[in-house]
Short mmCIF file of C-alpha atoms in Angstrom, two decimals:
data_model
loop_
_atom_site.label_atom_id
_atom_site.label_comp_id
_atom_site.label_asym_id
_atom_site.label_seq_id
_atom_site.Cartn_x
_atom_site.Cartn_y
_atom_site.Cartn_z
CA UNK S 8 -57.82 -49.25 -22.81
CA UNK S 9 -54.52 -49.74 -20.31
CA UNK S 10 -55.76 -48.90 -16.75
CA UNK S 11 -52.94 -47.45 -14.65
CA UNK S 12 -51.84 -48.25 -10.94
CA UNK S 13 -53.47 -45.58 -8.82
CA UNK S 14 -52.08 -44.77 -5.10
CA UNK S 15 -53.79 -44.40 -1.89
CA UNK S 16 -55.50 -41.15 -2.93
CA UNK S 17 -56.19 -42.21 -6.32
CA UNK S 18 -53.93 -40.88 -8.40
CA UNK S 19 -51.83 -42.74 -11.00
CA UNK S 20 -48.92 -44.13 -10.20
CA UNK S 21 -45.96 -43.94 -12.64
CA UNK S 22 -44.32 -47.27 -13.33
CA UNK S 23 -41.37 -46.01 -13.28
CA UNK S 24 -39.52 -43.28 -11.70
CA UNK S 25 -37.36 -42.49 -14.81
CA UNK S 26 -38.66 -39.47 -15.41
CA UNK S 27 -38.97 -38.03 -11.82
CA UNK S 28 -34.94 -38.77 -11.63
CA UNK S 29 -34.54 -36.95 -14.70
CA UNK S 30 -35.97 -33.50 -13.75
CA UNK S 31 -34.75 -33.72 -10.26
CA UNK S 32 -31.18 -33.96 -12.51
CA UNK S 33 -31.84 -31.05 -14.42
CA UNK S 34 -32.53 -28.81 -10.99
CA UNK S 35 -29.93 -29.66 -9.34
CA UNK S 36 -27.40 -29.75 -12.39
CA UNK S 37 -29.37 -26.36 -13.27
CA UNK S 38 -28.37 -24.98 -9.35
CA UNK S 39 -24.97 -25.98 -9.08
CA UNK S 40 -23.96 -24.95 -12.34
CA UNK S 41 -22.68 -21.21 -11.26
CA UNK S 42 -20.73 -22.82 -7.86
CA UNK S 43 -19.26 -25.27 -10.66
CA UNK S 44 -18.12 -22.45 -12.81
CA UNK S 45 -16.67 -20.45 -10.06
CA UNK S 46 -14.84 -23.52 -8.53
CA UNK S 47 -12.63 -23.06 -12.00
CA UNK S 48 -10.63 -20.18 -11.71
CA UNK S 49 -9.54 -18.80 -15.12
CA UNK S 50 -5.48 -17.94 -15.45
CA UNK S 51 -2.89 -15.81 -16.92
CA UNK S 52 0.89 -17.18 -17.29
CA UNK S 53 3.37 -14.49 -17.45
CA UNK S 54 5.31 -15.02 -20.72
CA UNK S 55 8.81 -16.78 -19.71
CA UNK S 56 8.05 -15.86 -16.14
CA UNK S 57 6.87 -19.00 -13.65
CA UNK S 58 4.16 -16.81 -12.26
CA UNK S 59 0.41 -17.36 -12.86
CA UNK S 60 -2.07 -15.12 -12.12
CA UNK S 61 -5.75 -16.76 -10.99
CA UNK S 62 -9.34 -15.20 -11.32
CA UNK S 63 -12.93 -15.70 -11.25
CA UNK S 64 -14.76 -14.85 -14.15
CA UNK S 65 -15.74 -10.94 -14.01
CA UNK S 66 -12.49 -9.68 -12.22
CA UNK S 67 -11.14 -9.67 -16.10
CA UNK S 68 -10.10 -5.85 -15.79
CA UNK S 69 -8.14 -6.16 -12.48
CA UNK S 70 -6.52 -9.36 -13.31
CA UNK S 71 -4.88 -7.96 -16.89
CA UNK S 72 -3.84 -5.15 -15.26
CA UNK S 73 -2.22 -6.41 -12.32
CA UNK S 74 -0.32 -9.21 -14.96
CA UNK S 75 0.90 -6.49 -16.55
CA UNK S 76 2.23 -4.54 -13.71
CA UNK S 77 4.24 -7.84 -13.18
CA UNK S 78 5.55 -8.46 -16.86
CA UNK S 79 6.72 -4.35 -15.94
CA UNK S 80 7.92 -5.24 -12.44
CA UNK S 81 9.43 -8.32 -11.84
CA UNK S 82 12.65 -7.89 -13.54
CA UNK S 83 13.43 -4.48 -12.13
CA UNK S 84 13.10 -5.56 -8.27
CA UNK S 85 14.55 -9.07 -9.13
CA UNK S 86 17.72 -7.18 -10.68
CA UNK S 87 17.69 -4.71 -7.45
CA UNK S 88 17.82 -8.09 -4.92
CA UNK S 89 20.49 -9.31 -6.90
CA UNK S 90 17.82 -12.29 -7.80
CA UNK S 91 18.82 -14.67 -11.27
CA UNK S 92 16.17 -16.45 -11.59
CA UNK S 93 12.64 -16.00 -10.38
CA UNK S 94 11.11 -19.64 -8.98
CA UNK S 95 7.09 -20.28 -8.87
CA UNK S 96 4.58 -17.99 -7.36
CA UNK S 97 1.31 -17.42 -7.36
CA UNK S 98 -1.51 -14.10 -7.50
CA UNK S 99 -4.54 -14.92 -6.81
CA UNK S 100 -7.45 -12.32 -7.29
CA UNK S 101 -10.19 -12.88 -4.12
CA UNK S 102 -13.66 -11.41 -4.51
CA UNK S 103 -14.71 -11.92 -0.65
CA UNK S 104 -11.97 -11.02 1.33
CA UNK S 105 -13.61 -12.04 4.43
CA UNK S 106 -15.17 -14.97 3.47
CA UNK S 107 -11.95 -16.05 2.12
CA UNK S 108 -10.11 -15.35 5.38
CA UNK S 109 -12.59 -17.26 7.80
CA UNK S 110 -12.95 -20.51 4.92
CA UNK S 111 -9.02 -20.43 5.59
CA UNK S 112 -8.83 -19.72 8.81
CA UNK S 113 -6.51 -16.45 8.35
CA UNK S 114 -6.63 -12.68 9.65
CA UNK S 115 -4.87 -10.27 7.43
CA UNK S 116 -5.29 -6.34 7.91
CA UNK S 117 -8.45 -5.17 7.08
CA UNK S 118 -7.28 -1.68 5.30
CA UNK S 119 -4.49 -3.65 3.24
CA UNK S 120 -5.19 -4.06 -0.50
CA UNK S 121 -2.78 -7.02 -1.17
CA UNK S 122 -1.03 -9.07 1.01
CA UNK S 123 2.12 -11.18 0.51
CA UNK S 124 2.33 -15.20 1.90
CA UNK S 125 6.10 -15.40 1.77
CA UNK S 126 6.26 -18.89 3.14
CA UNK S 127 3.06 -20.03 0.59
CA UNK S 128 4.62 -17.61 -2.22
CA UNK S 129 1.25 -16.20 -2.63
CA UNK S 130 -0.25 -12.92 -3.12
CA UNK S 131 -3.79 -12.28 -2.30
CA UNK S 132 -5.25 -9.18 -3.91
CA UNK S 133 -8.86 -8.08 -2.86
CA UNK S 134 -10.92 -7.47 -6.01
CA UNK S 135 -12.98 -4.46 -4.02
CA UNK S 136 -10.37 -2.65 -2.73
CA UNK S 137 -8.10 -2.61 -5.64
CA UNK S 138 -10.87 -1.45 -7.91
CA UNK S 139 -11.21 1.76 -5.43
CA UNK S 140 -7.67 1.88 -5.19
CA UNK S 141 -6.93 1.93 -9.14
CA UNK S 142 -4.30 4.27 -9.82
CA UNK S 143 -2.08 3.40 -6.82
CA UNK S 144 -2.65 -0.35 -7.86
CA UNK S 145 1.05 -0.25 -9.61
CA UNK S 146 3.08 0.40 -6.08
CA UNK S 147 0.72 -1.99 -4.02
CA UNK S 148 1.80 -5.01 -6.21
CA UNK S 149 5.38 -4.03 -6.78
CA UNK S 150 5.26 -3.92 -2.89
CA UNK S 151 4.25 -7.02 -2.51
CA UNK S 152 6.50 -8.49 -5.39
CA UNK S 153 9.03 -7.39 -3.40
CA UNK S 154 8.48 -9.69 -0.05
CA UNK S 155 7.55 -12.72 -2.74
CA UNK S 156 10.83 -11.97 -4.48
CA UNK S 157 13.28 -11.22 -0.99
CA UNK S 158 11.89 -14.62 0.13
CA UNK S 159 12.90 -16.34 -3.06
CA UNK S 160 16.29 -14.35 -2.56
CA UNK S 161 17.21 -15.14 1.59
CA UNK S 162 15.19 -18.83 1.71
CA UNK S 163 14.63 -19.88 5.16
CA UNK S 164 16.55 -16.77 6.73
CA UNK S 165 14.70 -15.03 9.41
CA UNK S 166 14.81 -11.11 8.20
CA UNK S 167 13.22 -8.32 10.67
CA UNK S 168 9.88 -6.68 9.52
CA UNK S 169 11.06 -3.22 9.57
CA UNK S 170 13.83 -4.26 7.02
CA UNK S 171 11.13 -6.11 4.91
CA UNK S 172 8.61 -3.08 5.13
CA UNK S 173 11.44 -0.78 4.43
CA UNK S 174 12.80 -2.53 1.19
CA UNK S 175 9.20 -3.13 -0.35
CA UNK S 176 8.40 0.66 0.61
CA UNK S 177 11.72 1.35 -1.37
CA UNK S 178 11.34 -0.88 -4.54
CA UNK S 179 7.99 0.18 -4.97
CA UNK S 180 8.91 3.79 -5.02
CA UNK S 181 5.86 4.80 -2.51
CA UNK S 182 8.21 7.51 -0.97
CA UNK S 183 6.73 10.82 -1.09
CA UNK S 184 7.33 14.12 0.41
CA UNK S 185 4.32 13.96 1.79
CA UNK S 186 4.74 10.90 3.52
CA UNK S 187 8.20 12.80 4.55
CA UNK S 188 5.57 15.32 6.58
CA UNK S 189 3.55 12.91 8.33
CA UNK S 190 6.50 10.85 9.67
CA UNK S 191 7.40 14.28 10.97
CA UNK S 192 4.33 14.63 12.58
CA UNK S 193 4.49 11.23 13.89
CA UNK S 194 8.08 11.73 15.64
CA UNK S 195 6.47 15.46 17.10
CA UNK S 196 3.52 13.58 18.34
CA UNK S 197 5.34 10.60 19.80
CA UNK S 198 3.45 8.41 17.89
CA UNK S 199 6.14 6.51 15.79
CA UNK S 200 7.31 3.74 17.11
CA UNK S 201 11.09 2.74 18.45
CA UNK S 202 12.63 0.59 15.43
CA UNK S 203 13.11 -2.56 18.20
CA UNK S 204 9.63 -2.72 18.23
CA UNK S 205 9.37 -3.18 14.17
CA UNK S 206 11.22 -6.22 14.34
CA UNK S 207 8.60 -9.09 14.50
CA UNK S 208 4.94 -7.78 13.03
CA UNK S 209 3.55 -4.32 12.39
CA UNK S 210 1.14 -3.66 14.69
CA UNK S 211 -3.15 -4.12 13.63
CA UNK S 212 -4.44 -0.94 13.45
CA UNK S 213 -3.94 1.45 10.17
CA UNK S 214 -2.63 4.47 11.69
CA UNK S 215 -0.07 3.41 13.81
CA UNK S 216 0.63 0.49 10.91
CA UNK S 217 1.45 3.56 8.87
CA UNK S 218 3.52 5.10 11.43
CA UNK S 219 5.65 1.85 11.53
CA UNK S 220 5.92 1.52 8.01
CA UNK S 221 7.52 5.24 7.48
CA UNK S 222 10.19 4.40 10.80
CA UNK S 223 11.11 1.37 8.48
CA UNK S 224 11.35 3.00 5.25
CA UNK S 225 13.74 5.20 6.91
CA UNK S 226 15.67 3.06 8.85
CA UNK S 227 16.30 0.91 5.76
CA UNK S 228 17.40 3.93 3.38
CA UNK S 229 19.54 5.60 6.60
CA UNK S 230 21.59 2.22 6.71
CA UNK S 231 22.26 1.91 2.88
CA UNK S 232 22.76 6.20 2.75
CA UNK S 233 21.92 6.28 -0.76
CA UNK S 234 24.43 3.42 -2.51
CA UNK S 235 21.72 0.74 -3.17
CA UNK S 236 24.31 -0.86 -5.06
CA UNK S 237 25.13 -2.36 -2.08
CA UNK S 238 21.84 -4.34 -1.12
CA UNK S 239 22.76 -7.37 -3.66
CA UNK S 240 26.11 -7.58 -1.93
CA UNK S 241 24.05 -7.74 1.63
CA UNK S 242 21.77 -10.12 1.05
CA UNK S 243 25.12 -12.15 -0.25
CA UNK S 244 26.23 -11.83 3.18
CA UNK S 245 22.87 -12.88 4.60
CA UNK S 246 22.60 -15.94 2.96
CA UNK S 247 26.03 -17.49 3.14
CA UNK S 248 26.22 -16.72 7.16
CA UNK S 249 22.36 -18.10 7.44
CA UNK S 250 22.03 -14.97 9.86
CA UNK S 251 20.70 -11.66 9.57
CA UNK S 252 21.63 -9.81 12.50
CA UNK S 253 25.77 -11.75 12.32
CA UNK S 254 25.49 -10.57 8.49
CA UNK S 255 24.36 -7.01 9.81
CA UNK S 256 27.30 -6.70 12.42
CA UNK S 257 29.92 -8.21 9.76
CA UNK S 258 28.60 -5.76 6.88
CA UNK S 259 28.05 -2.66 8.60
CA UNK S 260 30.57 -2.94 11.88
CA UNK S 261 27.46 -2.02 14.45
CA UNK S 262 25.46 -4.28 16.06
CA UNK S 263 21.96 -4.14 14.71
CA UNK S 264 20.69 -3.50 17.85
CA UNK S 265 22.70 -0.46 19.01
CA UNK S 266 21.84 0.56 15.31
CA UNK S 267 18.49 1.00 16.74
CA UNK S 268 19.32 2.56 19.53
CA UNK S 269 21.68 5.25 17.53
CA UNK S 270 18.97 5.20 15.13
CA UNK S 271 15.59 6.50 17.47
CA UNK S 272 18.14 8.82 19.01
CA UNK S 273 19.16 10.90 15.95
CA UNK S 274 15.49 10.51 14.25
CA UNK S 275 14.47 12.21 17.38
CA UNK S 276 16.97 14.75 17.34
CA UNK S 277 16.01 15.40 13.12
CA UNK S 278 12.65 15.81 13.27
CA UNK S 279 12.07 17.29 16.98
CA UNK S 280 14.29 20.14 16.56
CA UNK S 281 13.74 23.28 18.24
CA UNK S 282 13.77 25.31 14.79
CA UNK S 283 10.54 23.55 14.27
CA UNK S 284 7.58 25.26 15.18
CA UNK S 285 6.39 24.78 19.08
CA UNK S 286 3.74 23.20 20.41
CA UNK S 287 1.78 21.68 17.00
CA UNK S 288 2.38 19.58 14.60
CA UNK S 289 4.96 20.58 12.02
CA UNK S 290 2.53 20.24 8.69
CA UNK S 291 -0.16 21.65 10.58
CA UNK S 292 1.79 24.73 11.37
CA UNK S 293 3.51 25.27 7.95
CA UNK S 294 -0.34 24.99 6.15
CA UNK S 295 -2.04 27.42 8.98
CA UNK S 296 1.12 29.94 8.10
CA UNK S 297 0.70 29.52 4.53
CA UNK S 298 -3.67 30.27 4.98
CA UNK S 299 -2.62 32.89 6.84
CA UNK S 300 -0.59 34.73 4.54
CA UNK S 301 -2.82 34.12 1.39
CA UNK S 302 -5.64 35.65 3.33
CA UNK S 303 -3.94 38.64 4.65
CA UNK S 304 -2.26 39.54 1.14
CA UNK S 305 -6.17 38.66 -0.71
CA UNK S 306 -8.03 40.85 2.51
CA UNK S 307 -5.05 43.96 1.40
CA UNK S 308 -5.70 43.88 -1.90
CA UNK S 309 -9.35 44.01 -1.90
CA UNK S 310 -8.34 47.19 0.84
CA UNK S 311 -6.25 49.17 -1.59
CA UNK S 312 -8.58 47.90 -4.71
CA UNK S 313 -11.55 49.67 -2.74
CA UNK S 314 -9.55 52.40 -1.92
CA UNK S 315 -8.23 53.28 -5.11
CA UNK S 316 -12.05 52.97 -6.11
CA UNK S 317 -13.00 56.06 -3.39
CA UNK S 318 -10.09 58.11 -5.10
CA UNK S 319 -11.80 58.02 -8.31
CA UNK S 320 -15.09 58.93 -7.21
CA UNK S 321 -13.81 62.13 -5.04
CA UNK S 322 -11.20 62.76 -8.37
CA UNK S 323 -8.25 62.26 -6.20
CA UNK S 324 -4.94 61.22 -7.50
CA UNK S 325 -3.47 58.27 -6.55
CA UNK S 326 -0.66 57.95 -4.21
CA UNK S 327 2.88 56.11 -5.12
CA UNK S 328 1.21 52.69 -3.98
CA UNK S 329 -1.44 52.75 -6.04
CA UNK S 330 0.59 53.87 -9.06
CA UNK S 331 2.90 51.20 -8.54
CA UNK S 332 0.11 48.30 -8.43
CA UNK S 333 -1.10 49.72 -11.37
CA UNK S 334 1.87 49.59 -13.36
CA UNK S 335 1.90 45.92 -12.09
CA UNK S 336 -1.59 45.11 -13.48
#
């Protein structure tokens, strides 16, 4: 019979260690396997387009639909910047947002859903947020196709933010009358900011972010007054001078910053006008109004309904009112 090496305590000793380097393998192969498999983002290429869009396995439903909201897109807002030919880009689909953001050393807004590198030509879409944010997904990436795609358009030319914010707001079609209201509001309430001050980057915070946003929108469609047409023809001008705010003067005939200055005055004088209502906000007003109405004509109707009920118990006949409602009914 073999005897076998024992140790200090008397236990056998393996010759080798073959085998102890094989399971110790198998665990660690066995615990790294997942980080491996995430490390591999999968990809979808656009057909004929240079534009890839990168996942982790799982986000399967938001990265199909936001590929297909750029096979949709792309051309349209390409055609509308006068663009030929669309260069490289990616969209890449992050699960941790902040984890993401300290690994790389970045701060982006913490209410935004996608966010647009121009310089990297990159668009970061978080997973979370576009999952709660389905059915507006469509204008949040055509907003941020259009920065990717103005960038491709201008190259290294500086543009201001409000023009930016404006023509994204435009291409994506995120206008609403609603949004038409609550600029309103903002202008009554002081809280929009002067269009000099949307000229480098919006400010932090969502509210007044959203404030800037609508000045910009409407700075951007003021200067164009409905012929879009001409935006191809601008951005002509912009690139061959190297300058936006020379292209601006040459284009329009006004400098671009007594544009602003003409600008904040008439906003001011549109949406601050004494025909408003007084002292509260504008949609505020119009909604209390509108309550107000609906529950005086429901409170008189239930009146004359009881009423005409009181008639018919004492047999009375009822008066020209009541006939008339009737008849209505």
């Amino acid at each position: 019979m073999e005897s076998r090496k024992t140790n200090r305590r008397g236990r056998p000793e393996f010759r080798s260690r073959r085998y102890f380097c094989i399971a110790l393998f198998c665990v660690c192969f066995h615990l790294l396997l997942p980080a491996v498999s995430q490390a591999e983002p999968l990809k979808i290429q656009l057909d004929e387009l240079p534009v890839t869009v990168e996942y982790l396995p799982g986000n399967d439903k938001v990265a199909d639909k936001v590929a297909l909201i750029c096979r949709d897109g792309i051309a349209e807002i390409g055609a509308e910047l006068g663009l030929t030919a669309v260069d490289t880009f990616r969209i890449i689909l992050i699960t941790d947002m902040q984890e993401f953001q300290a690994r790389h050393g970045i701060r982006l807004p913490s209410w935004g859903v996608a966010f647009a590198l121009m310089d990297s030509q990159v668009m970061l879409v978080d997973v979370q947020r576009a999952t709660s944010a389905w059915n507006g997904l469509e204008k949040v990436v055509a907003h941020e196709l259009s920065h990717l795609l103005v960038a491709q358009r201008v190259g290294d030319v500086q543009m201001p933010t409000w023009f930016l914010e404006g023509l994204a707001i435009w291409q994506a079609r995120e206008w609403s009358l609603l949004e038409n209201w609550r600029l309103m509001e903002a202008v009554w309430a002081k809280r929009a900011p002067p269009l000099g001050r949307i000229v480098g980057s919006m400010p932090a915070a969502e509210g007044p972010a959203r404030d800037a946003y609508r000045v910009a929108y409407m700075a951007f469609t003021e200067r164009f007054d409905g012929e879009m047409e001409l935006l191809p023809l601008f951005l002509d001008s912009v690139v061959q001078g190297g300058d936006f705010s020379a292209a601006f003067e040459r284009f329009w005939g006004e400098d671009e910053y007594l544009y602003y200055e003409r600008f904040d005055r008439e906003l001011y004088r549109k949406y601050r006008s004494k025909l408003l209502f007084f002292q509260t906000g504008p949609l505020f007003s119009v909604v209390a109004v509108l309550f107000l109405f609906v529950f005086l004509r429901i409170k008189w109707k239930n009146h004359r309904t009881l009423k005409r009920l009181e008639q018919a118990e004492r047999g009375q006949t009822p008066g020209r009112w009541e006939r008339y409602d009737e008849t209505r009914r």
